mmCIF file of C-alpha atoms in Angstrom:
data_model
loop_
_atom_site.group_PDB
_atom_site.id
_atom_site.type_symbol
_atom_site.label_atom_id
_atom_site.label_comp_id
_atom_site.label_asym_id
_atom_site.label_seq_id
_atom_site.Cartn_x
_atom_site.Cartn_y
_atom_site.Cartn_z
ATOM 1 C CA LEU A 1 13.008 -13.826 -0.021
ATOM 2 C CA ILE A 2 10.944 -12.586 -2.970
ATOM 3 C CA LEU A 3 8.834 -15.742 -3.058
ATOM 4 C CA PHE A 4 8.322 -15.500 0.712
ATOM 5 C CA ALA A 5 7.225 -11.877 0.339
ATOM 6 C CA ASN A 6 4.794 -12.746 -2.433
ATOM 7 C CA LEU A 7 3.245 -15.683 -0.614
ATOM 8 C CA VAL A 8 3.043 -14.122 2.827
ATOM 9 C CA VAL A 9 2.508 -10.433 2.176
ATOM 10 C CA ASN A 10 0.563 -10.239 -1.075
ATOM 11 C CA VAL A 11 -1.594 -13.356 -1.351
ATOM 12 C CA PRO A 12 -3.790 -13.245 1.807
ATOM 13 C CA PRO A 13 -4.780 -9.560 1.444
ATOM 14 C CA ALA A 14 -5.274 -9.948 -2.329
ATOM 15 C CA ILE A 15 -7.654 -12.872 -1.845
ATOM 16 C CA ALA A 16 -9.533 -10.918 0.825
ATOM 17 C CA LEU A 17 -9.832 -7.861 -1.436
ATOM 18 C CA GLY A 18 -11.227 -10.133 -4.137
ATOM 19 C CA ILE A 19 -14.212 -10.953 -1.932
ATOM 20 C CA ASP A 20 -14.624 -7.428 -0.553
ATOM 21 C CA ALA A 21 -18.065 -5.859 -0.854
ATOM 22 C CA PRO A 22 -18.484 -3.607 -3.897
ATOM 23 C CA GLU A 23 -17.756 0.058 -3.370
ATOM 24 C CA ARG A 24 -20.861 2.100 -2.552
ATOM 25 C CA GLY A 25 -22.294 4.132 -5.392
ATOM 26 C CA VAL A 26 -20.665 2.129 -8.188
ATOM 27 C CA MET A 27 -23.970 1.687 -9.969
ATOM 28 C CA ASP A 28 -24.743 5.412 -9.674
ATOM 29 C CA ARG A 29 -21.723 6.351 -11.785
ATOM 30 C CA ARG A 30 -22.015 7.011 -15.468
ATOM 31 C CA PRO A 31 -20.694 4.153 -17.608
ATOM 32 C CA ARG A 32 -17.203 4.578 -18.915
ATOM 33 C CA ASN A 33 -16.648 5.131 -22.593
ATOM 34 C CA PRO A 34 -16.288 1.690 -24.228
ATOM 35 C CA ALA A 35 -13.635 3.101 -26.550
ATOM 36 C CA ALA A 36 -11.544 4.326 -23.630
ATOM 37 C CA ALA A 37 -8.448 2.382 -22.597
ATOM 38 C CA ILE A 38 -8.826 0.051 -19.626
ATOM 39 C CA LEU A 39 -5.598 1.383 -18.171
ATOM 40 C CA GLY A 40 -5.767 5.068 -18.990
ATOM 41 C CA LEU A 41 -3.211 7.705 -18.194
ATOM 42 C CA ARG A 42 -4.840 8.672 -14.879
ATOM 43 C CA ARG A 43 -5.102 5.081 -13.642
ATOM 44 C CA ALA A 44 -1.521 4.331 -14.724
ATOM 45 C CA GLY A 45 -0.431 7.463 -12.849
ATOM 46 C CA VAL A 46 -2.175 6.226 -9.711
ATOM 47 C CA ILE A 47 -0.409 2.857 -9.947
ATOM 48 C CA VAL A 48 2.995 4.481 -10.498
ATOM 49 C CA THR A 49 2.393 6.905 -7.619
ATOM 50 C CA HIS A 50 1.515 4.079 -5.219
ATOM 51 C CA GLY A 51 4.660 2.212 -6.252
ATOM 52 C CA PHE A 52 6.736 5.362 -5.856
ATOM 53 C CA LEU A 53 5.340 5.987 -2.362
ATOM 54 C CA ALA A 54 6.056 2.401 -1.259
ATOM 55 C CA ALA A 55 9.579 2.458 -2.715
ATOM 56 C CA THR A 56 10.269 5.840 -1.131
ATOM 57 C CA GLY A 57 9.326 4.471 2.288
ATOM 58 C CA ALA A 58 11.570 1.410 1.977
ATOM 59 C CA ILE A 59 14.522 3.329 0.522
ATOM 60 C CA SER A 60 14.168 6.020 3.190
ATOM 61 C CA ILE A 61 14.307 3.426 5.964
ATOM 62 C CA TYR A 62 17.345 1.775 4.360
ATOM 63 C CA THR A 63 19.086 5.142 4.015
ATOM 64 C CA ILE A 64 18.268 6.162 7.589
ATOM 65 C CA ASN A 65 19.668 2.890 8.919
ATOM 66 C CA VAL A 66 22.870 3.105 6.882
ATOM 67 C CA PHE A 67 23.696 6.786 7.260
ATOM 68 C CA LEU A 68 22.109 7.872 10.542
ATOM 69 C CA HIS A 69 22.320 4.695 12.601
ATOM 70 C CA GLY A 70 25.596 3.468 11.119
ATOM 71 C CA ASP A 71 24.405 0.062 9.918
ATOM 72 C CA LYS A 72 27.000 -1.689 7.820
ATOM 73 C CA VAL A 73 26.251 -1.934 4.106
ATOM 74 C CA ALA A 74 26.433 -5.563 2.989
ATOM 75 C CA GLU A 75 29.393 -6.251 0.716
ATOM 76 C CA SER A 76 27.540 -9.070 -1.062
ATOM 77 C CA PRO A 77 23.899 -10.164 -1.406
ATOM 78 C CA GLU A 78 24.620 -13.206 0.785
ATOM 79 C CA GLU A 79 25.866 -11.107 3.700
ATOM 80 C CA PRO A 80 23.127 -10.246 6.232
ATOM 81 C CA SER A 81 22.330 -6.578 6.581
ATOM 82 C CA HIS A 82 20.110 -5.021 9.233
ATOM 83 C CA ALA A 83 19.346 -2.087 6.923
ATOM 84 C CA ARG A 84 18.232 -4.478 4.162
ATOM 85 C CA ALA A 85 16.074 -6.408 6.652
ATOM 86 C CA MET A 86 14.510 -3.116 7.747
ATOM 87 C CA ALA A 87 13.782 -2.137 4.151
ATOM 88 C CA PHE A 88 12.132 -5.511 3.523
ATOM 89 C CA MET A 89 9.964 -5.307 6.642
ATOM 90 C CA THR A 90 9.024 -1.717 5.814
ATOM 91 C CA LEU A 91 7.947 -2.643 2.302
ATOM 92 C CA ALA A 92 6.016 -5.663 3.595
ATOM 93 C CA CYS A 93 4.193 -3.599 6.240
ATOM 94 C CA ILE A 94 3.443 -0.854 3.708
ATOM 95 C CA HIS A 95 1.853 -3.476 1.443
ATOM 96 C CA LEU A 96 -0.259 -4.821 4.305
ATOM 97 C CA ALA A 97 -1.470 -1.334 5.246
ATOM 98 C CA HIS A 98 -2.043 -0.458 1.605
ATOM 99 C CA ALA A 99 -4.515 -3.346 1.325
ATOM 100 C CA TYR A 100 -6.917 -1.246 3.399
ATOM 101 C CA ALA A 101 -6.321 1.871 1.301
ATOM 102 C CA ALA A 102 -6.779 -0.118 -1.922
ATOM 103 C CA ARG A 103 -10.397 -0.937 -1.103
ATOM 104 C CA SER A 104 -11.381 2.269 -2.903
ATOM 105 C CA VAL A 105 -9.523 4.388 -5.431
ATOM 106 C CA THR A 106 -11.090 7.655 -4.300
ATOM 107 C CA ARG A 107 -12.898 7.088 -0.986
ATOM 108 C CA SER A 108 -10.824 7.942 2.055
ATOM 109 C CA LEU A 109 -9.530 5.143 4.212
ATOM 110 C CA PHE A 110 -10.912 7.013 7.221
ATOM 111 C CA ARG A 111 -14.433 7.309 5.789
ATOM 112 C CA ALA A 112 -14.657 3.601 5.054
ATOM 113 C CA ASP A 113 -15.417 1.007 7.681
ATOM 114 C CA ILE A 114 -11.856 -0.247 7.904
ATOM 115 C CA PHE A 115 -12.624 -3.463 9.728
ATOM 116 C CA GLU A 116 -15.740 -4.373 7.734
ATOM 117 C CA ASN A 117 -13.948 -7.068 5.704
ATOM 118 C CA ARG A 118 -13.147 -9.722 8.308
ATOM 119 C CA VAL A 119 -11.297 -11.874 5.796
ATOM 120 C CA LEU A 120 -8.972 -8.950 5.021
ATOM 121 C CA ASN A 121 -8.395 -8.343 8.730
ATOM 122 C CA PHE A 122 -7.607 -12.040 9.229
ATOM 123 C CA GLY A 123 -5.274 -12.092 6.212
ATOM 124 C CA VAL A 124 -3.383 -9.010 7.349
ATOM 125 C CA VAL A 125 -3.032 -10.302 10.926
ATOM 126 C CA ILE A 126 -1.796 -13.718 9.716
ATOM 127 C CA SER A 127 0.668 -12.088 7.305
ATOM 128 C CA LEU A 128 1.952 -9.763 10.019
ATOM 129 C CA MET A 129 2.364 -12.654 12.456
ATOM 130 C CA ILE A 130 4.366 -14.633 9.887
ATOM 131 C CA LEU A 131 6.563 -11.588 9.235
ATOM 132 C CA VAL A 132 7.220 -11.167 12.948
ATOM 133 C CA ILE A 133 8.030 -14.872 13.311
ATOM 134 C CA ALA A 134 10.395 -14.587 10.337
ATOM 135 C CA CYS A 135 12.150 -11.776 12.167
ATOM 136 C CA TYR A 136 12.582 -13.414 15.553
ATOM 137 C CA TRP A 137 12.791 -17.165 14.888
ATOM 138 C CA PRO A 138 16.573 -17.632 14.442
ATOM 139 C CA SER A 139 16.611 -20.378 11.798
ATOM 140 C CA LEU A 140 13.928 -18.708 9.677
ATOM 141 C CA ALA A 141 15.504 -15.277 10.149
ATOM 142 C CA GLU A 142 18.827 -16.659 8.951
ATOM 143 C CA ALA A 143 17.243 -18.314 5.903
ATOM 144 C CA LEU A 144 15.500 -15.055 4.958
ATOM 145 C CA ASP A 145 18.426 -12.740 5.847
ATOM 146 C CA GLN A 146 16.346 -11.045 8.536
ATOM 147 C CA SER A 147 17.450 -9.739 11.883
ATOM 148 C CA PRO A 148 15.495 -9.058 15.071
ATOM 149 C CA LEU A 149 14.023 -5.577 15.227
ATOM 150 C CA ASN A 150 14.009 -3.371 18.307
ATOM 151 C CA GLY A 151 11.491 -0.726 19.342
ATOM 152 C CA ARG A 152 13.229 2.029 17.366
ATOM 153 C CA ASP A 153 13.131 -0.137 14.236
ATOM 154 C CA TRP A 154 9.387 -0.777 14.594
ATOM 155 C CA GLY A 155 8.839 2.942 15.217
ATOM 156 C CA GLU A 156 10.611 3.762 11.953
ATOM 157 C CA ILE A 157 8.544 1.157 10.104
ATOM 158 C CA ILE A 158 5.302 2.553 11.546
ATOM 159 C CA ALA A 159 6.389 6.083 10.545
ATOM 160 C CA ALA A 160 7.033 4.884 6.982
ATOM 161 C CA VAL A 161 3.620 3.183 6.868
ATOM 162 C CA ILE A 162 1.933 6.361 8.115
ATOM 163 C CA GLY A 163 3.844 8.365 5.510
ATOM 164 C CA HIS A 164 2.676 5.992 2.775
ATOM 165 C CA LEU A 165 -0.948 6.154 3.911
ATOM 166 C CA THR A 166 -0.754 9.952 4.112
ATOM 167 C CA GLY A 167 0.539 10.110 0.539
ATOM 168 C CA THR A 168 -2.196 7.713 -0.571
ATOM 169 C CA GLU A 169 -4.882 9.845 1.088
ATOM 170 C CA LEU A 170 -3.528 13.006 -0.552
ATOM 171 C CA LEU A 171 -3.652 11.209 -3.898
ATOM 172 C CA LYS A 172 -7.283 10.266 -3.229
ATOM 173 C CA VAL A 173 -8.107 13.915 -2.480
ATOM 174 C CA ALA A 174 -6.604 14.877 -5.840
ATOM 175 C CA LEU A 175 -8.540 12.093 -7.597
ATOM 176 C CA ARG A 176 -11.823 13.192 -5.997
ATOM 177 C CA TRP A 177 -11.153 16.757 -7.153
ATOM 178 C CA LEU A 178 -10.391 15.550 -10.690
ATOM 179 C CA ARG A 179 -13.533 13.387 -10.756
ATOM 180 C CA ALA A 180 -15.690 16.333 -9.611
ATOM 181 C CA ARG A 181 -14.076 18.577 -12.229
ATOM 182 C CA ASP A 182 -14.723 15.984 -14.952
ATOM 183 C CA MET A 183 -18.359 15.673 -13.858
ATOM 184 C CA ARG A 184 -18.808 19.466 -13.973
ATOM 185 C CA ARG A 185 -17.301 19.544 -17.460
ATOM 186 C CA ALA A 186 -19.560 16.709 -18.628
ATOM 187 C CA GLN A 187 -22.654 18.510 -17.289
ATOM 188 C CA THR A 188 -21.607 21.760 -18.966
ATOM 189 C CA MET A 189 -21.085 19.952 -22.277
ATOM 190 C CA PHE A 190 -24.505 18.292 -21.906
ATOM 191 C CA PHE A 191 -26.291 21.580 -21.257
ATOM 192 C CA ASN A 192 -24.414 23.304 -24.089
ATOM 193 C CA ASP A 193 -25.688 20.625 -26.488
ATOM 194 C CA ILE A 194 -29.338 21.372 -25.653
#
């Protein structure tokens, strides 16, 4: 299941992001300090926050299915579980949606031309189609411990994806504020040196 998730969910969008056009205004930014760490505290915090948001969505869907909808908790890893299948599909769909948000660390998903990268669109559509086939094709669903999803299930998954994207956008707002604050501080320090 993990290998399937890596190959189907992560690889096509990752390849497409690798050939995405550079973010606008990159060359207008001041160069970073060569002595600074490549993965600084702020960037590490962003990575951890994205992981936390994705995990929260998947765990929330699992919890909702077990406690509110009465899905049976699997007694062993080999036993199929609808709640576990829902958590997997939620995490996979969050990753596919996050590929669009990951095009820029600070620029809003809604200010960017979402469908500009045709390779990304193709990769996400192909990945989503394979996930849907894995859900509804009986032999593949059995091999991957998946179960068919109904309309309510897809609604919950979409709500989790929207929640993840909302959290990501709020994080970008905070990062834009921090970047503007850092720029104001740098300008003040420059003028104080004169």
